[in-house]
């Protein structure tokens, strides 16, 4: 699975597509594959604040529940409401099925995240494959 | 993920699972497939069509000799004297305190020959237990045949049609929890049991455990089931299927700290059959008015999924017990759980709360099994 070059990634398997102070956040292909069939995604409301490295929601599959960690700090400007009834979109295409849009408090935080090559290397080390 | 410190055990079908790109997990020391195409799809295949499971990690202990029945009767709580040759029964081996060594399926092969099918995670403990008890029994020979069989479970409403293509045995003549020997995939004298762990009609077959035979039979079953949409199914679907059917899983609903009456399995403990290990303890619990805590089915009323180990409380937050198994139920499309609660909270309709990640989520006690198949399977 190719990880988009223009995204940045966390070690907790979230991605952010950032342009200036605008960011779009989701989880990676690796994350959805590890979780399996996703049945429920708990996301903050528009207007909520998120803080880099802290939990902003959770995603539940049949097998497990996993916390979502904010790649950056900022304010939620939009939530992907279609995930409520159709969370399996994330299984089908994790890099397109976004969860939040945010206004970044500090766009410089993005440069501290992994790039696609770095993330791919991190995942391969974690799985030992 | 950490590197395993000890080598995981593999079934003869390990190469097949890897070739199918199954997600593998460490299950009781075994390298087992948790899912292939996806848990929900696999679960639904078993409820609506047919699924194939590798359950070769299960253990098989045979008791033979003139004292075999006496041995089984002493070791297991159900009454094996009621079994006809060719019949099986759900049972359990208990410790003297009435808790579980393991739950087992007892098969009567002949008057002096019984097979106990046991769990993977408890295999060594079970074999040791049976041997230690059998030391006090007369004329009862114990053999561990666990590694001799590749055990395949073919489960679902189309299981009989699938297996019928591969055998000369009239499957309609095998009733639920009975078995026969016959030719399967050209292998003579194969044990074919109408048993399973999915709440669905189905069969378990026991074939020689060499890799070539195991892989050939696996592939022939998949080919035979193709027209019914057969899917290879992993332990993930096996777990959600048995949970919908409210079947106990060792280490969850039953264990060394839970007794038979708490687990709601008293109907399988035949107190009038004569002595068996654990009987006195169960009789004492009964004399004291029954189990103080009980296993109940819960359905989440509010949004939230109760999972294994989550605390169950009153609506006000007073602790009651905990969930032993909890998950979204793929066929029922509800969030369900099994949990231990004090007996006074066990009545159907009782409202309780589940602590879901710091939040109290309302749930209600519901009848079990959560899912019951509508009609017995037929060929």
Tab-separated table of C-alpha atoms in Angstrom:
chain	number	residue	atom	x	y	z
A	1	UNK	CA	0.000	0.000	0.000
A	2	UNK	CA	1.374	3.354	-1.012
A	3	UNK	CA	1.390	6.077	1.628
A	4	UNK	CA	0.682	9.471	0.011
A	5	UNK	CA	3.857	11.546	-0.265
A	6	UNK	CA	2.089	14.790	0.658
A	7	UNK	CA	0.758	13.448	3.965
A	8	UNK	CA	2.602	13.376	7.283
A	9	UNK	CA	2.217	10.529	9.769
A	10	UNK	CA	2.281	9.742	13.488
A	11	UNK	CA	3.690	6.651	15.155
A	12	UNK	CA	0.139	6.056	16.394
A	13	UNK	CA	-0.898	5.619	12.743
A	14	UNK	CA	-2.773	8.821	11.983
A	15	UNK	CA	-2.160	10.856	8.858
A	16	UNK	CA	-2.514	14.592	8.273
A	17	UNK	CA	-2.758	16.366	4.969
A	18	UNK	CA	-1.728	19.913	5.871
A	19	UNK	CA	-1.558	23.074	3.771
A	20	UNK	CA	-0.632	26.137	5.783
A	21	UNK	CA	-3.002	26.342	8.741
A	22	UNK	CA	-5.519	23.840	7.288
A	23	UNK	CA	-5.230	20.164	8.003
A	24	UNK	CA	-7.220	17.019	7.248
A	25	UNK	CA	-6.785	14.014	9.569
A	26	UNK	CA	-7.437	10.290	9.212
A	27	UNK	CA	-5.902	6.927	10.074
A	28	UNK	CA	-3.489	4.971	7.929
A	29	UNK	CA	-3.984	1.892	5.828
A	30	UNK	CA	-1.848	-0.011	8.313
A	31	UNK	CA	-4.125	1.075	11.184
A	32	UNK	CA	-7.322	-0.013	9.455
A	33	UNK	CA	-5.748	-3.303	8.406
A	34	UNK	CA	-4.666	-4.044	11.983
A	35	UNK	CA	-8.102	-3.224	13.353
A	36	UNK	CA	-10.124	-5.164	10.800
A	37	UNK	CA	-13.795	-4.409	10.155
A	38	UNK	CA	-14.493	-0.983	11.656
A	39	UNK	CA	-17.946	-0.584	13.203
A	40	UNK	CA	-17.822	2.662	15.145
A	41	UNK	CA	-15.810	5.882	15.133
A	42	UNK	CA	-16.076	8.376	17.977
A	43	UNK	CA	-15.030	11.885	16.937
A	44	UNK	CA	-15.080	15.309	18.635
A	45	UNK	CA	-17.576	17.986	17.623
A	46	UNK	CA	-16.889	20.969	15.383
A	47	UNK	CA	-15.305	23.672	17.512
A	48	UNK	CA	-13.534	21.267	19.855
A	49	UNK	CA	-9.836	21.706	20.533
A	50	UNK	CA	-7.351	18.936	19.921
A	51	UNK	CA	-3.805	18.813	21.234
A	52	UNK	CA	-0.829	17.200	19.549
A	53	UNK	CA	-0.113	13.746	20.995
A	54	UNK	CA	-3.357	13.603	22.945
A	55	UNK	CA	-6.409	11.418	22.411
A	56	UNK	CA	-9.168	13.030	20.346
A	57	UNK	CA	-11.435	10.044	19.740
A	58	UNK	CA	-11.564	6.328	19.192
A	59	UNK	CA	-12.173	3.800	16.488
A	60	UNK	CA	-13.751	0.423	17.165
A	61	UNK	CA	-13.611	-2.693	15.064
A	62	UNK	CA	-15.352	-5.969	15.840
A	63	UNK	CA	-12.177	-7.166	17.521
A	64	UNK	CA	-10.773	-4.126	19.287
A	65	UNK	CA	-10.970	-0.495	20.246
A	66	UNK	CA	-8.154	1.921	19.542
A	67	UNK	CA	-7.562	5.514	20.586
A	68	UNK	CA	-7.035	8.256	18.035
A	69	UNK	CA	-4.114	10.607	18.711
A	70	UNK	CA	-3.963	14.134	17.383
A	71	UNK	CA	-1.009	14.681	15.050
A	72	UNK	CA	-1.206	18.446	15.692
A	73	UNK	CA	-2.888	20.975	17.959
A	74	UNK	CA	-5.806	22.994	16.675
A	75	UNK	CA	-9.536	23.513	16.409
A	76	UNK	CA	-11.937	21.139	14.662
A	77	UNK	CA	-13.588	22.891	11.711
A	78	UNK	CA	-15.356	19.885	10.166
A	79	UNK	CA	-16.193	16.258	11.019
A	80	UNK	CA	-16.811	13.589	8.397
A	81	UNK	CA	-20.408	12.789	9.325
A	82	UNK	CA	-20.690	10.058	6.688
A	83	UNK	CA	-18.474	7.850	8.847
A	84	UNK	CA	-21.303	7.571	11.380
A	85	UNK	CA	-23.395	5.327	9.170
A	86	UNK	CA	-20.616	4.047	6.969
A	87	UNK	CA	-17.447	3.570	9.054
A	88	UNK	CA	-16.240	0.829	6.705
A	89	UNK	CA	-15.187	3.572	4.296
A	90	UNK	CA	-12.029	3.638	6.389
A	91	UNK	CA	-11.393	-0.035	5.642
A	92	UNK	CA	-11.973	0.533	1.949
A	93	UNK	CA	-9.699	3.544	1.542
A	94	UNK	CA	-8.149	4.827	4.743
A	95	UNK	CA	-6.180	7.564	3.043
A	96	UNK	CA	-9.312	9.064	1.464
A	97	UNK	CA	-11.768	8.539	4.338
A	98	UNK	CA	-10.886	11.602	6.387
A	99	UNK	CA	-12.150	12.084	9.921
A	100	UNK	CA	-11.502	15.702	10.891
A	101	UNK	CA	-10.604	19.000	9.322
A	102	UNK	CA	-8.721	21.293	11.660
A	103	UNK	CA	-7.346	24.805	11.864
A	104	UNK	CA	-3.787	24.297	13.068
A	105	UNK	CA	-2.684	26.250	16.126
A	106	UNK	CA	0.951	25.864	15.182
A	107	UNK	CA	1.607	24.720	11.580
A	108	UNK	CA	5.268	24.149	12.460
A	109	UNK	CA	4.202	21.009	14.387
A	110	UNK	CA	3.725	19.235	11.055
A	111	UNK	CA	7.436	19.216	10.347
A	112	UNK	CA	7.964	17.069	13.450
A	113	UNK	CA	5.890	14.222	11.966
A	114	UNK	CA	7.065	11.304	9.838
A	115	UNK	CA	7.070	11.605	6.069
A	116	UNK	CA	5.737	8.752	3.915
A	117	UNK	CA	9.087	6.978	3.628
A	118	UNK	CA	9.753	7.373	7.343
A	119	UNK	CA	6.332	6.042	8.247
A	120	UNK	CA	6.629	3.089	5.906
A	121	UNK	CA	9.975	2.214	7.456
A	122	UNK	CA	8.487	2.570	10.935
A	123	UNK	CA	5.604	0.227	10.090
A	124	UNK	CA	7.866	-2.385	8.541
A	125	UNK	CA	10.058	-2.345	11.631
A	126	UNK	CA	7.024	-2.641	13.881
A	127	UNK	CA	5.629	-5.632	12.047
A	128	UNK	CA	9.042	-7.181	11.549
A	129	UNK	CA	8.203	-7.836	7.912
B	1	UNK	CA	4.523	-5.949	18.574
B	2	UNK	CA	7.030	-7.936	20.573
B	3	UNK	CA	9.026	-10.877	19.363
B	4	UNK	CA	7.697	-14.109	20.834
B	5	UNK	CA	10.094	-15.614	23.341
B	6	UNK	CA	9.057	-19.170	22.618
B	7	UNK	CA	8.366	-20.757	19.275
B	8	UNK	CA	4.641	-20.769	18.512
B	9	UNK	CA	3.083	-24.083	17.651
B	10	UNK	CA	1.735	-24.506	14.178
B	11	UNK	CA	-1.057	-26.655	12.820
B	12	UNK	CA	-0.370	-28.675	9.651
B	13	UNK	CA	-2.326	-25.997	7.748
B	14	UNK	CA	-0.078	-23.117	8.790
B	15	UNK	CA	1.367	-22.814	5.289
B	16	UNK	CA	-2.135	-22.646	3.818
B	17	UNK	CA	-3.143	-19.849	6.176
B	18	UNK	CA	-0.034	-17.865	5.312
B	19	UNK	CA	-0.551	-18.434	1.600
B	20	UNK	CA	-4.109	-17.106	2.010
B	21	UNK	CA	-2.558	-14.046	3.702
B	22	UNK	CA	-4.530	-14.596	6.903
B	23	UNK	CA	-3.796	-12.319	9.823
B	24	UNK	CA	-2.115	-14.555	12.358
B	25	UNK	CA	-2.214	-14.290	16.146
B	26	UNK	CA	-0.745	-16.089	19.119
B	27	UNK	CA	-3.691	-18.043	20.502
B	28	UNK	CA	-2.733	-20.036	23.585
B	29	UNK	CA	0.749	-20.581	22.194
B	30	UNK	CA	-0.486	-21.414	18.695
B	31	UNK	CA	0.120	-19.425	15.541
B	32	UNK	CA	-3.485	-19.255	14.334
B	33	UNK	CA	-5.428	-17.315	11.691
B	34	UNK	CA	-7.656	-14.622	13.191
B	35	UNK	CA	-9.170	-13.598	9.875
B	36	UNK	CA	-8.727	-14.045	6.132
B	37	UNK	CA	-11.087	-11.895	4.048
B	38	UNK	CA	-12.574	-10.079	7.047
B	39	UNK	CA	-14.276	-11.042	10.285
B	40	UNK	CA	-17.760	-9.818	9.396
B	41	UNK	CA	-17.788	-11.505	5.980
B	42	UNK	CA	-16.575	-14.750	7.548
B	43	UNK	CA	-19.153	-14.557	10.323
B	44	UNK	CA	-21.947	-13.962	7.808
B	45	UNK	CA	-20.765	-16.826	5.584
B	46	UNK	CA	-21.300	-19.215	8.500
B	47	UNK	CA	-24.734	-17.771	9.363
B	48	UNK	CA	-26.003	-17.726	5.782
B	49	UNK	CA	-23.842	-20.181	3.809
B	50	UNK	CA	-20.844	-22.143	4.943
B	51	UNK	CA	-17.433	-21.507	6.472
B	52	UNK	CA	-14.328	-23.633	7.002
B	53	UNK	CA	-12.196	-23.459	10.146
B	54	UNK	CA	-8.873	-25.063	10.995
B	55	UNK	CA	-9.379	-26.194	14.577
B	56	UNK	CA	-6.427	-28.573	14.685
B	57	UNK	CA	-5.122	-26.791	17.762
B	58	UNK	CA	-7.883	-28.495	19.738
B	59	UNK	CA	-6.658	-31.505	21.722
B	60	UNK	CA	-7.859	-35.090	21.692
B	61	UNK	CA	-7.548	-37.455	24.641
B	62	UNK	CA	-8.640	-41.051	24.258
B	63	UNK	CA	-9.582	-43.257	27.220
B	64	UNK	CA	-9.651	-46.967	26.472
B	65	UNK	CA	-9.989	-50.200	28.361
B	66	UNK	CA	-12.572	-51.931	30.541
B	67	UNK	CA	-12.372	-49.032	32.996
B	68	UNK	CA	-12.758	-46.295	30.370
B	69	UNK	CA	-16.378	-45.462	31.161
B	70	UNK	CA	-15.695	-45.387	34.894
B	71	UNK	CA	-12.794	-43.053	34.166
B	72	UNK	CA	-14.883	-40.695	32.051
B	73	UNK	CA	-17.647	-40.735	34.661
B	74	UNK	CA	-15.197	-39.777	37.390
B	75	UNK	CA	-13.476	-37.071	35.309
B	76	UNK	CA	-16.483	-35.467	33.630
B	77	UNK	CA	-19.680	-34.014	35.057
B	78	UNK	CA	-22.159	-35.144	32.386
B	79	UNK	CA	-23.444	-38.716	32.367
B	80	UNK	CA	-21.461	-40.641	29.764
B	81	UNK	CA	-23.342	-43.847	30.596
B	82	UNK	CA	-26.285	-42.350	28.689
B	83	UNK	CA	-24.261	-42.163	25.479
B	84	UNK	CA	-24.838	-44.628	22.683
B	85	UNK	CA	-21.928	-45.677	20.484
B	86	UNK	CA	-21.665	-42.906	17.908
B	87	UNK	CA	-22.981	-40.209	20.203
B	88	UNK	CA	-21.245	-37.194	21.742
B	89	UNK	CA	-22.094	-34.896	24.633
B	90	UNK	CA	-20.992	-31.541	26.007
B	91	UNK	CA	-19.354	-31.986	29.395
B	92	UNK	CA	-16.601	-30.606	31.599
B	93	UNK	CA	-13.770	-31.798	33.770
B	94	UNK	CA	-13.912	-30.162	37.189
B	95	UNK	CA	-11.590	-29.607	40.086
B	96	UNK	CA	-12.771	-30.800	43.500
B	97	UNK	CA	-14.027	-27.246	44.222
B	98	UNK	CA	-16.438	-27.393	41.272
B	99	UNK	CA	-14.440	-25.024	39.041
B	100	UNK	CA	-13.276	-25.913	35.561
B	101	UNK	CA	-10.246	-27.874	34.428
B	102	UNK	CA	-11.767	-27.510	30.956
B	103	UNK	CA	-14.975	-28.015	29.041
B	104	UNK	CA	-14.908	-31.032	26.739
B	105	UNK	CA	-16.938	-32.932	24.189
B	106	UNK	CA	-17.087	-36.636	25.050
B	107	UNK	CA	-17.456	-39.021	22.106
B	108	UNK	CA	-18.336	-42.675	22.687
B	109	UNK	CA	-16.382	-44.684	20.117
B	110	UNK	CA	-17.278	-48.087	21.595
B	111	UNK	CA	-18.120	-49.603	24.973
B	112	UNK	CA	-14.524	-49.271	26.159
B	113	UNK	CA	-13.336	-46.374	24.075
B	114	UNK	CA	-14.045	-42.642	24.591
B	115	UNK	CA	-12.577	-39.542	22.992
B	116	UNK	CA	-12.480	-36.209	24.836
B	117	UNK	CA	-12.014	-33.179	22.598
B	118	UNK	CA	-10.391	-30.449	24.674
B	119	UNK	CA	-9.248	-26.851	24.318
B	120	UNK	CA	-5.910	-25.819	22.838
B	121	UNK	CA	-4.801	-23.479	25.596
B	122	UNK	CA	-5.387	-26.094	28.289
B	123	UNK	CA	-4.017	-29.099	26.448
B	124	UNK	CA	-0.989	-29.926	28.602
B	125	UNK	CA	-2.879	-29.198	31.800
B	126	UNK	CA	-5.782	-31.404	30.695
B	127	UNK	CA	-3.588	-34.332	29.669
B	128	UNK	CA	-1.701	-34.108	32.929
B	129	UNK	CA	-4.946	-33.926	34.885
B	130	UNK	CA	-6.456	-36.933	33.124
B	131	UNK	CA	-3.263	-38.956	33.590
B	132	UNK	CA	-2.977	-38.051	37.275
B	133	UNK	CA	-6.590	-39.045	37.922
B	134	UNK	CA	-6.402	-42.139	35.746
B	135	UNK	CA	-3.536	-43.350	37.909
B	136	UNK	CA	-6.208	-44.117	40.476
B	137	UNK	CA	-8.465	-45.828	37.978
B	138	UNK	CA	-8.451	-49.439	36.953
B	139	UNK	CA	-7.958	-50.629	33.412
B	140	UNK	CA	-8.166	-47.254	31.778
B	141	UNK	CA	-5.494	-46.365	29.243
B	142	UNK	CA	-4.990	-42.686	28.419
B	143	UNK	CA	-3.576	-41.541	25.073
B	144	UNK	CA	-2.951	-38.022	23.853
B	145	UNK	CA	-3.841	-38.071	20.149
B	146	UNK	CA	-3.883	-34.297	19.749
B	147	UNK	CA	-1.137	-34.231	17.130
B	148	UNK	CA	-2.561	-37.142	15.133
B	149	UNK	CA	-5.529	-35.251	13.789
B	150	UNK	CA	-6.089	-32.252	11.610
B	151	UNK	CA	-9.504	-31.115	12.787
B	152	UNK	CA	-11.602	-29.120	10.345
B	153	UNK	CA	-14.926	-27.501	11.198
B	154	UNK	CA	-17.347	-27.066	8.289
B	155	UNK	CA	-20.108	-24.861	9.642
B	156	UNK	CA	-23.244	-23.189	8.359
B	157	UNK	CA	-26.623	-23.972	6.791
B	158	UNK	CA	-24.856	-25.223	3.626
B	159	UNK	CA	-22.272	-27.311	5.508
B	160	UNK	CA	-24.069	-30.598	4.903
B	161	UNK	CA	-24.382	-29.957	1.160
B	162	UNK	CA	-20.708	-29.081	1.026
B	163	UNK	CA	-19.503	-32.144	2.895
B	164	UNK	CA	-21.955	-34.441	1.070
B	165	UNK	CA	-19.938	-33.934	-2.106
B	166	UNK	CA	-16.831	-35.360	-0.442
B	167	UNK	CA	-18.142	-38.395	1.404
B	168	UNK	CA	-20.068	-41.622	0.897
B	169	UNK	CA	-21.716	-41.245	4.308
B	170	UNK	CA	-25.398	-40.363	4.462
B	171	UNK	CA	-25.039	-37.169	6.470
B	172	UNK	CA	-28.767	-36.894	7.087
B	173	UNK	CA	-28.384	-40.002	9.261
B	174	UNK	CA	-26.018	-38.137	11.591
B	175	UNK	CA	-28.051	-36.192	14.099
B	176	UNK	CA	-26.770	-33.192	16.018
B	177	UNK	CA	-24.051	-34.340	18.449
B	178	UNK	CA	-23.720	-37.747	16.809
B	179	UNK	CA	-20.899	-39.010	14.609
B	180	UNK	CA	-19.982	-41.698	12.103
B	181	UNK	CA	-16.903	-42.990	10.395
B	182	UNK	CA	-16.740	-42.881	6.636
B	183	UNK	CA	-14.679	-42.026	3.619
B	184	UNK	CA	-13.993	-38.314	3.222
B	185	UNK	CA	-11.911	-37.049	0.307
B	186	UNK	CA	-10.898	-40.673	-0.314
B	187	UNK	CA	-9.700	-41.146	3.272
B	188	UNK	CA	-11.377	-44.220	4.784
B	189	UNK	CA	-12.519	-44.363	8.426
B	190	UNK	CA	-12.594	-40.616	8.879
B	191	UNK	CA	-14.435	-39.398	11.958
B	192	UNK	CA	-17.346	-37.146	10.941
B	193	UNK	CA	-19.108	-35.483	13.872
B	194	UNK	CA	-22.130	-33.199	13.655
B	195	UNK	CA	-20.672	-30.800	16.204
B	196	UNK	CA	-19.332	-27.266	16.240
B	197	UNK	CA	-18.861	-24.028	18.079
B	198	UNK	CA	-20.824	-21.582	15.977
B	199	UNK	CA	-24.481	-22.130	16.909
B	200	UNK	CA	-25.030	-23.248	13.351
B	201	UNK	CA	-25.488	-26.674	11.798
B	202	UNK	CA	-22.176	-28.172	10.825
B	203	UNK	CA	-19.587	-30.902	11.018
B	204	UNK	CA	-16.160	-31.469	12.412
B	205	UNK	CA	-13.956	-33.935	10.589
B	206	UNK	CA	-10.735	-35.484	11.863
B	207	UNK	CA	-8.200	-36.353	9.185
B	208	UNK	CA	-4.567	-37.513	9.369
B	209	UNK	CA	-2.322	-34.630	10.365
B	210	UNK	CA	0.366	-34.859	7.708
B	211	UNK	CA	0.693	-31.629	5.764
B	212	UNK	CA	-0.084	-33.086	2.337
B	213	UNK	CA	-3.321	-34.760	3.444
B	214	UNK	CA	-4.387	-31.811	5.559
B	215	UNK	CA	-3.862	-29.345	2.715
B	216	UNK	CA	-5.580	-31.593	0.180
B	217	UNK	CA	-8.705	-31.978	2.344
B	218	UNK	CA	-8.763	-28.241	3.165
B	219	UNK	CA	-8.640	-27.369	-0.523
B	220	UNK	CA	-11.231	-29.965	-1.508
B	221	UNK	CA	-13.665	-28.617	1.096
B	222	UNK	CA	-13.161	-25.062	-0.184
B	223	UNK	CA	-13.746	-26.275	-3.739
B	224	UNK	CA	-16.878	-28.202	-2.736
B	225	UNK	CA	-18.280	-25.188	-0.917
B	226	UNK	CA	-17.502	-22.692	-3.656
B	227	UNK	CA	-21.038	-22.665	-5.058
B	228	UNK	CA	-22.347	-21.851	-1.561
B	229	UNK	CA	-19.928	-18.971	-1.078
B	230	UNK	CA	-17.689	-20.824	1.365
B	231	UNK	CA	-15.053	-18.740	3.145
B	232	UNK	CA	-12.089	-19.842	5.217
B	233	UNK	CA	-12.835	-18.469	8.681
B	234	UNK	CA	-10.494	-17.452	11.461
B	235	UNK	CA	-10.636	-17.343	15.216
B	236	UNK	CA	-12.155	-13.847	15.085
B	237	UNK	CA	-15.371	-15.117	13.489
B	238	UNK	CA	-15.233	-18.268	15.618
B	239	UNK	CA	-15.330	-16.026	18.670
B	240	UNK	CA	-18.182	-13.780	17.542
B	241	UNK	CA	-20.196	-16.792	16.325
B	242	UNK	CA	-19.873	-18.622	19.635
B	243	UNK	CA	-20.599	-15.402	21.536
B	244	UNK	CA	-23.859	-14.807	19.623
B	245	UNK	CA	-24.737	-18.381	20.566
B	246	UNK	CA	-23.635	-17.728	24.194
B	247	UNK	CA	-21.261	-20.695	24.225
B	248	UNK	CA	-18.603	-20.609	26.935
B	249	UNK	CA	-14.938	-20.006	26.162
B	250	UNK	CA	-12.308	-21.288	28.565
B	251	UNK	CA	-10.453	-18.438	30.257
B	252	UNK	CA	-13.494	-16.190	29.804
B	253	UNK	CA	-16.849	-17.619	30.929
B	254	UNK	CA	-15.303	-20.688	32.544
B	255	UNK	CA	-12.029	-21.026	34.419
B	256	UNK	CA	-10.335	-22.273	37.558
B	257	UNK	CA	-12.103	-19.552	39.576
B	258	UNK	CA	-15.658	-20.042	38.286
B	259	UNK	CA	-17.903	-22.950	39.206
B	260	UNK	CA	-20.386	-24.786	37.034
B	261	UNK	CA	-23.469	-23.299	38.680
B	262	UNK	CA	-22.199	-19.745	38.315
B	263	UNK	CA	-21.536	-20.418	34.649
B	264	UNK	CA	-25.119	-21.565	34.149
B	265	UNK	CA	-23.980	-25.019	33.046
B	266	UNK	CA	-25.638	-26.904	35.895
B	267	UNK	CA	-27.859	-28.787	33.463
B	268	UNK	CA	-24.775	-30.661	32.238
B	269	UNK	CA	-23.734	-31.667	35.759
B	270	UNK	CA	-25.584	-34.903	36.470
B	271	UNK	CA	-25.730	-34.970	40.236
B	272	UNK	CA	-27.625	-38.272	40.284
B	273	UNK	CA	-25.183	-40.277	38.154
B	274	UNK	CA	-22.899	-41.160	41.056
B	275	UNK	CA	-19.688	-39.582	42.228
B	276	UNK	CA	-17.529	-37.371	40.027
B	277	UNK	CA	-14.770	-34.908	40.770
B	278	UNK	CA	-16.363	-31.627	41.841
B	279	UNK	CA	-19.747	-33.117	42.671
B	280	UNK	CA	-19.562	-32.515	46.432
B	281	UNK	CA	-18.645	-28.872	45.939
B	282	UNK	CA	-21.566	-28.326	43.552
B	283	UNK	CA	-23.942	-30.079	45.948
B	284	UNK	CA	-22.752	-27.735	48.706
B	285	UNK	CA	-23.390	-24.676	46.527
B	286	UNK	CA	-26.873	-25.979	45.737
B	287	UNK	CA	-27.551	-26.677	49.423
B	288	UNK	CA	-26.524	-23.108	50.241
B	289	UNK	CA	-29.178	-21.762	47.898
B	290	UNK	CA	-27.330	-21.754	44.574
B	291	UNK	CA	-24.691	-19.601	42.974
B	292	UNK	CA	-24.192	-16.109	44.384
B	293	UNK	CA	-23.122	-14.704	41.027
B	294	UNK	CA	-24.387	-15.663	37.618
B	295	UNK	CA	-23.410	-15.422	34.008
B	296	UNK	CA	-25.864	-13.236	32.111
B	297	UNK	CA	-26.308	-11.964	28.594
B	298	UNK	CA	-26.134	-8.194	28.190
B	299	UNK	CA	-27.243	-6.055	25.317
B	300	UNK	CA	-25.924	-2.510	25.183
B	301	UNK	CA	-28.837	-0.085	25.205
B	302	UNK	CA	-26.855	3.107	24.767
B	303	UNK	CA	-24.109	3.682	22.252
B	304	UNK	CA	-20.942	1.863	23.270
B	305	UNK	CA	-19.346	-1.543	23.022
B	306	UNK	CA	-18.711	-3.569	26.164
B	307	UNK	CA	-15.549	-5.614	25.807
B	308	UNK	CA	-13.737	-8.355	27.706
B	309	UNK	CA	-12.804	-7.200	31.206
B	310	UNK	CA	-14.958	-4.065	31.292
B	311	UNK	CA	-16.640	-3.438	34.655
B	312	UNK	CA	-20.388	-3.874	35.083
B	313	UNK	CA	-22.062	-1.607	37.636
B	314	UNK	CA	-25.484	-0.521	38.771
B	315	UNK	CA	-26.929	2.480	36.957
B	316	UNK	CA	-25.574	4.522	39.861
B	317	UNK	CA	-22.072	3.119	39.443
B	318	UNK	CA	-21.812	0.549	42.264
B	319	UNK	CA	-19.604	-2.358	41.146
B	320	UNK	CA	-21.394	-5.591	40.183
B	321	UNK	CA	-18.929	-7.650	38.189
B	322	UNK	CA	-17.280	-7.707	34.803
B	323	UNK	CA	-17.700	-8.706	31.197
B	324	UNK	CA	-16.129	-12.030	30.239
B	325	UNK	CA	-16.695	-11.633	26.489
B	326	UNK	CA	-18.092	-8.623	24.700
B	327	UNK	CA	-18.224	-7.562	21.085
B	328	UNK	CA	-20.345	-6.182	18.312
B	329	UNK	CA	-22.482	-9.087	17.068
B	330	UNK	CA	-22.104	-9.123	13.282
B	331	UNK	CA	-25.294	-11.044	12.480
B	332	UNK	CA	-27.524	-9.540	15.165
B	333	UNK	CA	-26.055	-6.078	14.584
B	334	UNK	CA	-26.165	-5.324	18.298
B	335	UNK	CA	-23.449	-4.900	20.894
B	336	UNK	CA	-23.607	-7.906	23.181
B	337	UNK	CA	-21.679	-9.317	26.108
B	338	UNK	CA	-21.568	-12.095	28.665
B	339	UNK	CA	-20.886	-10.948	32.217
B	340	UNK	CA	-20.886	-12.128	35.801
B	341	UNK	CA	-23.227	-10.237	38.121
B	342	UNK	CA	-24.677	-10.972	41.574
B	343	UNK	CA	-27.659	-13.354	41.339
B	344	UNK	CA	-30.091	-10.589	42.329
B	345	UNK	CA	-29.114	-8.658	39.172
B	346	UNK	CA	-29.414	-11.661	36.845
B	347	UNK	CA	-33.104	-11.409	35.945
B	348	UNK	CA	-33.930	-10.672	32.309
B	349	UNK	CA	-34.823	-7.015	31.945
B	350	UNK	CA	-32.528	-5.789	34.723
B	351	UNK	CA	-30.835	-2.550	33.752
B	352	UNK	CA	-27.134	-2.216	34.515
B	353	UNK	CA	-24.263	-0.067	33.291
B	354	UNK	CA	-20.990	-0.979	31.619
B	355	UNK	CA	-17.923	1.171	32.207
B	356	UNK	CA	-16.837	1.838	28.640
B	357	UNK	CA	-13.567	3.743	28.708
B	358	UNK	CA	-14.526	5.994	31.569
B	359	UNK	CA	-18.165	6.360	30.638
B	360	UNK	CA	-21.146	4.576	32.132
B	361	UNK	CA	-23.159	3.080	29.292
B	362	UNK	CA	-26.560	1.525	29.897
B	363	UNK	CA	-27.110	-2.165	29.159
B	364	UNK	CA	-29.908	-4.630	29.881
B	365	UNK	CA	-29.927	-8.303	30.857
B	366	UNK	CA	-31.369	-10.311	27.958
B	367	UNK	CA	-32.107	-14.010	27.463
B	368	UNK	CA	-29.328	-16.216	26.084
B	369	UNK	CA	-28.427	-17.474	23.585
B	370	UNK	CA	-28.532	-14.140	21.810
B	371	UNK	CA	-28.852	-16.049	18.539
B	372	UNK	CA	-30.605	-19.351	17.926
B	373	UNK	CA	-30.823	-20.873	14.486
B	374	UNK	CA	-34.403	-21.108	13.319
B	375	UNK	CA	-34.544	-24.758	12.306
B	376	UNK	CA	-32.287	-27.770	12.594
B	377	UNK	CA	-30.096	-28.308	9.595
B	378	UNK	CA	-30.960	-30.927	7.034
B	379	UNK	CA	-29.180	-32.372	4.058
